[in-house]
Amino acid sequence: MEFSINSGSPGKQRTGCVIVGVHEGRRLSAPAQELDRAAKGFLTDVLRRGDHDGRPGTSLLLHGVPGVPADRILLVGVGKEREFDESAYRKAVDTAVKVLRTTGATDCAFYLTDLAVRRRDTAFKVEQAVLGVMEGLYRFDRMKSKPPEAKRALRKVVLHVARRSDIAPGEQAAARAHAVAEGVRLARDLGNLPANVCTPSYLADEARELAKHHGLACDILDEHDIEKLGMGAFLAVARGSRQPPRLIVLEHRGAGKTGEAPVVLVGKGVTFDTGGISLKPAVEMDEMKFDMCGAASVLGTMKAVALLKLPLNVVGLVPATENMPGGNAVKPGDIVTTMSGKTVEILNTDAEGRLILCDALTYAERYKPAAVVDVATLTGAMVIALGHVATGLFANSDALARELVQAGEAAWDRAWHLPLWADYQEGLKSNFADIPNIGSRAGGAITAACFLERFAKAYAWAHLDIAGTAWKSGGEKGATGRPVALLANFLTRRAA
Ligand code: BES
Ligand code: MN
Ligand code: ZN
């Protein structure tokens, strides 16, 4: 997809489709008014006949409008002007792309970027338009036996800005967002692949490919290496599976030879979570193929970071394994020794994410990191707490938490800071080992974060629980690629 920025008039665009907003109450936005003048009141007539009223989520596609050189005009309902915020803007972009996909237009002129979004500048609107277009055109059909019929596809999007002086910042924003969108796409592809394809070794191969094409360093540790490191908790999870585990290490050395402390990203890579001996119920268990979305987002972010050539050192760590029941599987009550030396009583084999992450967090110490951020589909309780809107954020450093919240706001990939107060640690008591792998069910997302926190004492650390945001269920089932945009924004700010 090719994106460019322009400030030309909508009535003069020779293009497959001009996209303009209509406010609720049949009020044409400024670019729509310009089109209307060129078309001698054609749009006003259409609205008067009652075919479109500007409500959010609605649209109307017009062909061959007289006086206008564009093949089509797409009117997009953008709701009340006073209520036009970030969510309304993204909804308008998404609506436009949905209609555009059904047309034969190969290029379009996009004027929703002209609308005023409260508190937001042109760069934000351009970024969200690029991400929204890439997201809306995304298809995952590589597992279908026949490729879907080849339709004329959209190839060029011209994003319009109000002033000529907005063109240069608009172009920078588009380029940035395009790199992020490539990372999001990789994360979605990996998430959507079925678990019989996307195994721990497959993830490792993907990481190697990524490294080869984007100038990253890559190291893949196998079962022997993991054992030598003493990662008893990680290995305990992997025991029940025929698929061997992998520890993936990717490094972006963007800070040159300064020896600058890296940011380490850690992604939960459970390529399928059956629950193990503490077996999950059958309903929707297929969605546990998405239990490696944390890993996918780390690989996606590494890709974005490489494309953006960020002058920053970033390490991606992915412990990858299946969580399966089997004759050799770890059992409830088993006690294992983690890489840190702490022993863990595994009371529930379905709380496996924290077991693989705790050893990866200990491994991260060797980098003397500036910060460590782990990303994991860690708890069902997170979905109950925040639903599918915000990612749960926990941290042992308020400064780091603030940075991540702000990055999420800026990238419109939001996270919400939850408490990690010592009071919540009380449930983590074992009669037999140093700690159990589960705490109280109440506040389950927090008690899970408390477990991780015990292994993250050596550095500033944050944990993103993406159980509610990494994928969608139902008719639109599929990986979202979150929180690649948040992480890419966070790292971009750190690099500046
Ligand atoms: N991968 C799941 C968490 C999950 C469940 C994410 C459903 C999204 C939807 C995780 O490994 C898990 O099973 N967690 C348990 C923890 C419990 C046993 C303490 C959970 O949340 O039920
Ligand atoms: Mn589980
Ligand atoms: Zn899991």
Coordinates of C-alpha atoms and ligand atoms in Angstrom, one line a residue:
M1 CA 0.0 0.0 0.0
E2 CA 1.2 3.4 -1.0
F3 CA 0.4 6.4 1.2
S4 CA 1.0 10.0 0.3
I5 CA 0.0 13.4 1.7
N6 CA -1.6 16.3 -0.2
S7 CA -3.5 19.5 0.4
G8 CA -5.4 19.8 -2.9
S9 CA -9.1 20.5 -3.3
P10 CA -11.6 17.5 -3.2
G11 CA -13.5 18.8 -6.3
K12 CA -10.4 18.5 -8.4
Q13 CA -9.2 14.9 -7.6
R14 CA -9.0 12.4 -10.4
T15 CA -9.3 9.3 -8.3
G16 CA -11.3 6.2 -7.8
C17 CA -13.0 7.6 -4.7
V18 CA -13.1 10.8 -2.7
I19 CA -13.9 10.2 1.0
V20 CA -15.5 13.0 3.0
G21 CA -17.3 13.3 6.3
V22 CA -20.9 14.2 7.0
H23 CA -21.9 15.3 10.5
E24 CA -25.1 14.3 12.2
G25 CA -28.0 16.4 11.2
R26 CA -27.0 16.1 7.5
R27 CA -24.3 18.7 7.9
L28 CA -21.6 18.5 5.3
S29 CA -18.0 18.9 6.5
A30 CA -15.8 21.5 4.8
P31 CA -14.4 19.2 2.1
A32 CA -17.9 17.8 1.5
Q33 CA -19.2 21.4 1.0
E34 CA -16.4 22.0 -1.6
L35 CA -17.5 18.9 -3.5
D36 CA -21.1 20.0 -3.2
R37 CA -20.2 23.3 -4.8
A38 CA -18.3 21.6 -7.6
A39 CA -21.3 19.3 -8.2
K40 CA -23.8 22.2 -8.0
G41 CA -25.7 21.1 -4.9
F42 CA -25.8 17.4 -5.8
L43 CA -24.8 16.3 -2.3
T44 CA -27.2 18.7 -0.6
D45 CA -30.0 17.1 -2.7
V46 CA -29.0 13.6 -1.7
L47 CA -29.1 14.5 1.9
R48 CA -32.4 16.3 1.6
R49 CA -33.9 13.1 0.1
G50 CA -33.0 11.4 3.4
D51 CA -30.5 8.8 2.1
H52 CA -27.8 9.7 4.6
D53 CA -27.9 11.6 7.9
G54 CA -24.3 11.6 9.2
R55 CA -24.8 9.1 12.0
P56 CA -21.6 7.3 13.1
G57 CA -21.0 4.0 11.4
T58 CA -23.2 4.8 8.4
S59 CA -22.1 5.7 4.8
L60 CA -23.3 6.3 1.3
L61 CA -21.4 5.5 -1.9
L62 CA -22.2 7.7 -4.9
H63 CA -21.1 7.0 -8.5
G64 CA -20.5 9.5 -11.4
V65 CA -21.4 12.7 -9.5
P66 CA -21.7 15.5 -12.2
G67 CA -19.0 18.2 -12.1
V68 CA -16.6 16.0 -10.1
P69 CA -13.7 14.2 -11.8
A70 CA -13.6 11.4 -9.2
D71 CA -15.3 8.1 -10.1
R72 CA -17.0 7.8 -6.7
I73 CA -17.8 9.9 -3.7
L74 CA -18.0 8.1 -0.3
L75 CA -20.0 10.0 2.3
V76 CA -19.1 8.8 5.8
G77 CA -21.2 9.6 8.8
V78 CA -19.0 11.1 11.5
G79 CA -21.7 12.0 14.2
K80 CA -21.9 15.2 16.1
E81 CA -19.1 17.7 15.6
R82 CA -18.8 18.4 19.3
E83 CA -18.5 14.7 20.1
F84 CA -15.9 14.0 17.4
D85 CA -13.1 12.4 19.5
E86 CA -10.4 9.8 18.8
S87 CA -12.8 6.9 19.0
A88 CA -15.3 8.6 16.6
Y89 CA -12.4 9.3 14.2
R90 CA -11.2 5.7 14.2
K91 CA -14.8 4.5 13.7
A92 CA -15.1 6.8 10.7
V93 CA -11.8 5.5 9.2
D94 CA -12.9 1.9 9.8
T95 CA -16.3 2.5 8.2
A96 CA -14.7 4.1 5.2
V97 CA -12.3 1.2 4.7
K98 CA -15.0 -1.4 5.0
V99 CA -17.0 0.2 2.1
L100 CA -13.9 0.9 0.1
R101 CA -12.9 -2.8 0.1
T102 CA -16.2 -3.7 -1.6
T103 CA -15.6 -1.3 -4.5
G104 CA -13.2 -1.6 -7.5
A105 CA -11.4 1.6 -6.6
T106 CA -7.6 1.2 -6.9
D107 CA -6.9 4.6 -5.4
C108 CA -8.6 7.1 -3.2
A109 CA -8.4 10.6 -1.8
F110 CA -9.1 10.6 1.9
Y111 CA -10.5 13.8 3.5
L112 CA -11.5 12.5 7.0
T113 CA -8.0 13.7 8.0
D114 CA -9.3 17.2 7.5
L115 CA -11.9 16.9 10.3
A116 CA -11.0 18.5 13.7
V117 CA -10.4 15.9 16.4
R118 CA -10.3 17.3 19.9
R119 CA -6.8 17.7 21.3
R120 CA -5.2 15.9 18.3
D121 CA -2.9 17.2 15.6
T122 CA -2.5 16.2 11.9
A123 CA 0.2 13.7 12.7
F124 CA -2.2 11.7 14.9
K125 CA -5.0 11.7 12.3
V126 CA -2.6 10.6 9.6
E127 CA -1.1 7.8 11.8
Q128 CA -4.5 6.5 12.7
A129 CA -5.7 6.7 9.1
V130 CA -2.7 4.6 7.9
L131 CA -3.1 2.1 10.7
G132 CA -6.9 1.9 10.1
V133 CA -6.5 1.4 6.4
M134 CA -3.9 -1.3 6.8
E135 CA -6.0 -3.0 9.6
G136 CA -9.2 -2.8 7.6
L137 CA -7.7 -4.3 4.4
Y138 CA -6.0 -7.1 6.3
R139 CA -7.0 -10.6 5.3
F140 CA -5.8 -13.9 6.7
D141 CA -6.5 -16.5 4.0
R142 CA -3.3 -18.4 3.7
M143 CA -5.0 -21.5 5.2
K144 CA -7.8 -21.5 2.6
S145 CA -7.5 -24.1 -0.1
K146 CA -8.2 -21.6 -2.9
P147 CA -7.0 -18.0 -2.8
P148 CA -10.1 -15.7 -2.8
E149 CA -11.1 -14.3 -6.2
A150 CA -8.7 -11.6 -7.3
K151 CA -10.6 -8.3 -7.1
R152 CA -9.1 -5.0 -8.1
A153 CA -7.4 -4.0 -4.9
L154 CA -6.8 -0.6 -3.4
R155 CA -3.2 0.4 -4.0
K156 CA -2.9 4.1 -3.4
V157 CA -4.2 6.3 -0.6
V158 CA -3.8 10.1 -0.7
L159 CA -4.4 11.6 2.8
H160 CA -5.4 15.2 2.7
V161 CA -4.4 17.8 5.2
A162 CA -5.8 21.3 5.6
R163 CA -2.6 23.4 5.1
R164 CA 0.5 23.0 3.0
S165 CA 2.6 23.4 6.1
D166 CA 1.0 20.1 7.4
I167 CA 2.4 18.1 4.4
A168 CA 5.9 17.5 5.8
P169 CA 4.8 16.4 9.3
G170 CA 2.0 14.4 7.6
E171 CA 4.6 12.5 5.5
Q172 CA 6.7 11.7 8.5
A173 CA 3.7 10.5 10.4
A174 CA 2.6 8.3 7.5
A175 CA 6.0 6.7 7.2
R176 CA 6.2 6.1 10.9
A177 CA 2.7 4.5 11.0
H178 CA 3.5 2.4 8.0
A179 CA 6.4 0.8 9.8
V180 CA 4.2 0.2 12.9
A181 CA 1.5 -1.3 10.7
E182 CA 4.0 -3.8 9.3
G183 CA 4.7 -4.9 12.8
V184 CA 1.0 -5.1 13.6
R185 CA 0.5 -7.2 10.5
L186 CA 3.2 -9.7 11.5
A187 CA 1.7 -10.0 15.0
R188 CA -1.7 -10.6 13.6
D189 CA -0.5 -13.3 11.1
L190 CA 1.4 -15.2 13.8
G191 CA -1.5 -14.9 16.2
N192 CA -4.0 -16.2 13.6
L193 CA -2.0 -19.2 12.5
P194 CA -3.3 -22.4 13.9
A195 CA -1.3 -24.1 16.7
N196 CA -0.4 -27.1 14.5
V197 CA 1.5 -24.7 12.2
C198 CA 2.6 -22.1 14.7
T199 CA 4.7 -24.2 17.1
P200 CA 7.6 -23.0 19.2
S201 CA 10.0 -24.0 16.4
Y202 CA 7.9 -22.2 13.9
L203 CA 8.1 -19.0 16.0
A204 CA 11.9 -19.5 16.2
D205 CA 12.1 -19.8 12.4
E206 CA 10.1 -16.7 12.0
A207 CA 12.4 -14.8 14.4
R208 CA 15.4 -16.0 12.4
E209 CA 13.8 -14.8 9.2
L210 CA 13.0 -11.5 10.7
A211 CA 16.6 -11.1 11.9
K212 CA 18.0 -12.0 8.5
H213 CA 15.9 -9.5 6.6
H214 CA 16.0 -6.6 9.1
G215 CA 19.5 -6.7 10.5
L216 CA 18.7 -8.0 13.9
A217 CA 20.9 -10.4 15.9
C218 CA 19.1 -13.6 16.7
D219 CA 19.9 -16.5 19.1
I220 CA 17.6 -19.5 19.5
L221 CA 18.1 -21.6 22.6
D222 CA 16.9 -25.2 22.6
E223 CA 15.8 -27.6 25.4
H224 CA 19.4 -28.4 26.4
D225 CA 20.3 -24.7 26.6
I226 CA 17.2 -24.0 28.6
E227 CA 18.0 -26.8 31.0
K228 CA 21.6 -25.7 31.4
L229 CA 20.3 -22.3 32.4
G230 CA 18.3 -23.9 35.1
M231 CA 14.9 -22.7 33.8
G232 CA 13.0 -25.3 35.8
A233 CA 9.6 -23.5 35.6
F234 CA 9.8 -23.0 31.9
L235 CA 10.8 -26.6 31.4
A236 CA 8.0 -27.8 33.6
V237 CA 5.4 -26.3 31.3
A238 CA 7.1 -27.8 28.2
R239 CA 7.3 -31.3 29.6
G240 CA 3.8 -32.4 28.6
S241 CA 4.3 -31.5 24.9
R242 CA 5.8 -33.4 22.0
Q243 CA 6.9 -30.0 20.6
P244 CA 10.3 -29.0 22.0
P245 CA 10.4 -25.5 23.6
R246 CA 12.5 -22.6 22.4
L247 CA 13.9 -19.5 24.0
I248 CA 14.1 -16.8 21.3
V249 CA 16.5 -13.9 21.7
L250 CA 16.3 -11.0 19.2
E251 CA 18.5 -7.9 19.4
H252 CA 18.2 -4.5 17.7
R253 CA 21.5 -2.6 18.3
G254 CA 20.4 0.8 17.3
A255 CA 22.4 2.8 19.8
G256 CA 25.7 2.1 18.1
K257 CA 28.7 1.2 20.2
T258 CA 27.6 3.2 23.2
G259 CA 27.0 0.3 25.4
E260 CA 23.7 1.9 26.3
A261 CA 21.4 -0.3 28.5
P262 CA 18.7 -1.9 26.4
V263 CA 14.9 -2.0 26.8
V264 CA 14.0 -5.7 27.1
L265 CA 10.6 -6.9 25.8
V266 CA 9.4 -10.3 27.0
G267 CA 6.5 -12.1 25.2
K268 CA 4.5 -15.0 26.4
G269 CA 4.8 -17.6 23.7
V270 CA 2.4 -20.4 24.6
T271 CA 1.5 -21.6 21.2
F272 CA -1.4 -23.6 22.6
D273 CA -2.7 -23.6 26.1
T274 CA -4.9 -26.7 26.9
G275 CA -4.4 -26.0 30.6
G276 CA -2.2 -29.1 31.0
I277 CA -3.4 -31.6 33.6
S278 CA -5.6 -28.8 35.0
L279 CA -7.3 -29.1 31.7
K280 CA -9.5 -26.3 30.3
P281 CA -13.2 -26.9 29.4
A282 CA -13.8 -27.5 25.7
V283 CA -15.8 -24.3 25.0
E284 CA -13.8 -21.8 23.0
M285 CA -10.6 -23.7 23.7
D286 CA -9.6 -23.1 20.1
E287 CA -8.9 -19.5 21.1
M288 CA -6.0 -20.7 23.2
K289 CA -4.0 -20.7 19.9
F290 CA -3.8 -17.0 20.6
D291 CA -1.9 -17.6 23.8
M292 CA 1.3 -16.6 22.0
C293 CA 0.0 -13.2 21.1
G294 CA 2.4 -11.6 23.6
A295 CA 5.3 -13.3 21.7
A296 CA 3.8 -12.2 18.4
S297 CA 3.6 -8.6 19.6
V298 CA 7.2 -8.7 20.7
L299 CA 8.3 -10.0 17.2
G300 CA 6.0 -7.4 15.6
T301 CA 7.5 -4.6 17.7
M302 CA 11.0 -5.8 16.8
K303 CA 10.1 -5.6 13.2
A304 CA 8.7 -2.0 13.6
V305 CA 11.8 -0.9 15.6
A306 CA 14.1 -2.3 12.8
L307 CA 12.1 -0.6 10.1
L308 CA 12.0 2.7 12.0
K309 CA 15.8 2.3 12.6
L310 CA 15.3 3.6 16.2
P311 CA 18.6 4.7 17.7
L312 CA 18.0 2.5 20.8
N313 CA 19.0 -0.9 22.0
V314 CA 16.1 -3.3 22.2
V315 CA 16.1 -7.0 23.1
G316 CA 13.1 -9.3 22.4
L317 CA 12.9 -12.4 24.6
V318 CA 10.3 -15.1 23.8
P319 CA 9.9 -18.3 25.8
A320 CA 7.9 -20.5 23.5
T321 CA 6.2 -23.8 24.4
E322 CA 2.9 -25.6 24.3
N323 CA 1.0 -26.4 27.5
M324 CA -0.3 -29.9 27.1
P325 CA -1.4 -32.8 29.3
G326 CA 0.4 -36.1 28.9
G327 CA 2.2 -38.9 30.7
N328 CA 5.2 -36.7 31.2
A329 CA 3.3 -33.5 32.0
V330 CA 3.8 -31.5 35.2
K331 CA 1.2 -32.3 37.8
P332 CA -0.6 -30.1 40.4
G333 CA 1.5 -30.1 43.5
D334 CA 4.8 -30.6 41.7
I335 CA 7.6 -28.4 42.9
V336 CA 10.1 -26.9 40.5
T337 CA 13.2 -24.8 40.9
T338 CA 13.3 -21.6 38.8
M339 CA 16.4 -20.0 37.2
S340 CA 16.3 -17.5 40.1
G341 CA 16.8 -20.3 42.6
K342 CA 13.3 -19.8 44.1
T343 CA 11.1 -22.9 44.2
V344 CA 7.5 -22.9 43.0
E345 CA 4.7 -25.2 43.9
I346 CA 2.6 -25.6 40.8
L347 CA -0.9 -25.8 42.2
N348 CA -2.6 -25.2 38.9
T349 CA -0.9 -26.2 35.6
D350 CA -3.1 -23.8 33.7
A351 CA -1.3 -20.9 35.4
E352 CA 1.6 -21.6 33.0
G353 CA 2.3 -18.2 31.5
R354 CA 3.8 -16.9 34.7
L355 CA 6.0 -20.0 34.9
I356 CA 7.6 -19.5 31.6
L357 CA 7.8 -15.7 32.1
C358 CA 9.5 -15.8 35.5
D359 CA 12.5 -17.6 34.0
A360 CA 12.6 -15.2 31.1
L361 CA 12.5 -12.3 33.5
T362 CA 15.5 -13.8 35.4
Y363 CA 17.3 -14.3 32.1
A364 CA 16.7 -10.6 31.3
E365 CA 19.0 -9.6 34.2
R366 CA 22.1 -10.4 32.2
Y367 CA 21.4 -7.3 30.0
K368 CA 21.4 -4.9 32.9
P369 CA 18.3 -3.4 31.2
A370 CA 17.1 0.2 31.4
A371 CA 13.6 -1.3 31.6
V372 CA 11.8 -4.6 31.1
V373 CA 8.3 -4.9 29.7
D374 CA 6.6 -8.2 29.5
V375 CA 3.5 -8.8 27.3
A376 CA 1.2 -11.7 28.0
T377 CA -2.3 -13.1 27.6
L378 CA -1.9 -14.0 31.2
T379 CA -5.3 -14.1 32.9
G380 CA -9.0 -14.6 32.2
A381 CA -9.6 -12.3 35.1
M382 CA -8.0 -9.4 33.1
V383 CA -10.9 -9.8 30.5
I384 CA -13.4 -9.5 33.3
A385 CA -11.7 -6.5 34.8
L386 CA -11.1 -4.3 31.7
G387 CA -13.0 -6.0 28.9
H388 CA -11.6 -5.7 25.4
V389 CA -10.8 -2.0 25.4
A390 CA -7.8 -1.4 27.6
T391 CA -4.7 -3.6 28.2
G392 CA -3.9 -4.1 31.9
L393 CA -0.7 -2.5 33.1
F394 CA 1.3 -3.3 36.2
A395 CA 4.7 -2.0 37.2
N396 CA 7.2 -1.7 39.9
S397 CA 8.1 1.8 38.7
D398 CA 5.5 4.5 38.5
A399 CA 7.6 6.5 36.0
L400 CA 7.7 3.5 33.7
A401 CA 4.0 3.0 34.1
R402 CA 3.3 6.6 33.2
E403 CA 5.5 6.3 30.1
L404 CA 3.5 3.3 28.9
V405 CA 0.1 4.8 29.7
Q406 CA 1.1 7.9 27.7
A407 CA 2.4 5.9 24.8
G408 CA -0.9 4.0 24.7
E409 CA -2.8 7.2 24.7
A410 CA -0.7 8.7 21.9
A411 CA -0.9 5.6 19.8
W412 CA -4.6 5.0 20.6
D413 CA -3.7 1.5 21.9
R414 CA -4.6 2.2 25.5
A415 CA -3.5 0.6 28.7
W416 CA -4.8 1.1 32.2
H417 CA -2.6 1.1 35.3
L418 CA -3.7 -1.3 38.1
P419 CA -2.2 -1.6 41.6
L420 CA 0.5 -4.0 42.7
W421 CA 0.2 -3.1 46.4
A422 CA 1.9 -5.4 48.9
D423 CA -1.6 -6.3 50.3
Y424 CA -2.2 -8.3 47.2
Q425 CA 1.0 -10.4 47.8
E426 CA -0.5 -12.0 50.8
G427 CA -2.3 -14.8 48.9
L428 CA 1.0 -16.1 47.5
K429 CA 1.9 -18.6 50.2
S430 CA 2.9 -22.2 49.9
N431 CA 3.2 -24.8 52.6
F432 CA 5.9 -26.7 50.7
A433 CA 7.8 -24.3 48.4
D434 CA 8.9 -20.7 48.3
I435 CA 5.8 -19.6 46.5
P436 CA 2.8 -21.2 44.8
N437 CA 2.0 -20.4 41.1
I438 CA -1.5 -19.1 41.9
G439 CA -2.8 -16.5 44.4
S440 CA -6.3 -15.7 45.3
R441 CA -9.0 -15.9 42.6
A442 CA -10.2 -12.5 43.6
G443 CA -8.2 -9.9 41.7
G444 CA -6.7 -12.7 39.6
A445 CA -5.0 -10.4 37.1
I446 CA -3.3 -8.6 40.0
T447 CA -2.2 -11.7 41.9
A448 CA -0.7 -13.1 38.6
A449 CA 1.3 -9.8 38.3
C450 CA 2.4 -10.1 41.9
F451 CA 3.9 -13.5 41.1
L452 CA 5.9 -12.0 38.2
E453 CA 6.9 -9.0 40.3
R454 CA 8.9 -11.4 42.6
F455 CA 11.2 -12.2 39.7
A456 CA 11.6 -8.6 38.5
K457 CA 13.4 -7.0 41.4
A458 CA 16.6 -6.2 39.5
Y459 CA 15.3 -3.5 37.2
A460 CA 12.4 -1.2 36.3
W461 CA 9.7 -3.5 35.1
A462 CA 6.2 -3.4 33.7
H463 CA 3.7 -6.1 32.8
L464 CA 1.0 -5.8 30.1
D465 CA -1.8 -8.3 30.4
I466 CA -3.3 -8.4 26.9
A467 CA -5.8 -11.3 27.6
G468 CA -8.7 -9.0 26.6
T469 CA -7.1 -7.0 23.8
A470 CA -4.9 -9.4 21.8
W471 CA -7.7 -10.9 19.8
K472 CA -11.4 -10.6 19.0
S473 CA -13.9 -13.5 19.4
G474 CA -17.2 -14.2 17.5
G475 CA -17.8 -13.3 13.9
E476 CA -14.7 -11.2 13.7
K477 CA -12.5 -13.7 15.4
G478 CA -8.8 -12.9 14.9
A479 CA -5.7 -11.4 16.3
T480 CA -5.6 -7.6 16.7
G481 CA -1.8 -7.0 16.8
R482 CA -2.1 -5.1 20.0
P483 CA 0.0 -3.8 21.7
V484 CA 2.5 -3.3 18.9
A485 CA 1.4 0.3 18.4
L486 CA 1.8 1.1 22.1
L487 CA 5.2 -0.5 22.3
A488 CA 6.5 1.1 19.1
N489 CA 5.4 4.5 20.4
F490 CA 7.0 3.9 23.8
L491 CA 10.3 2.9 22.2
T492 CA 10.1 5.8 19.7
R493 CA 9.8 8.3 22.7
R494 CA 12.7 6.6 24.5
A495 CA 14.9 6.9 21.4
A496 CA 14.2 10.6 21.1
Ligands
BES1 N1 -3.9 -18.2 28.7 C1 -4.7 -18.2 29.9 C2 -5.4 -16.8 30.2 C3 -6.6 -16.5 29.3 C4 -7.8 -17.2 29.5 C5 -6.5 -15.5 28.4 C6 -8.8 -16.9 28.7 C7 -7.6 -15.2 27.6 C8 -8.8 -15.9 27.8 C9 -3.8 -18.5 31.1 O1 -2.7 -19.3 30.9 C10 -4.7 -19.1 32.1 O2 -5.1 -20.2 31.9 N2 -4.9 -18.5 33.3 C11 -5.7 -19.0 34.3 C12 -5.0 -18.7 35.6 C13 -5.7 -19.4 36.8 C14 -5.5 -20.9 36.7 C15 -5.0 -18.9 38.1 C16 -7.0 -18.2 34.2 O3 -7.1 -17.0 34.0 O4 -8.1 -18.9 34.4
MN2 MN -3.3 -21.4 31.1
ZN3 ZN -2.0 -19.4 29.0

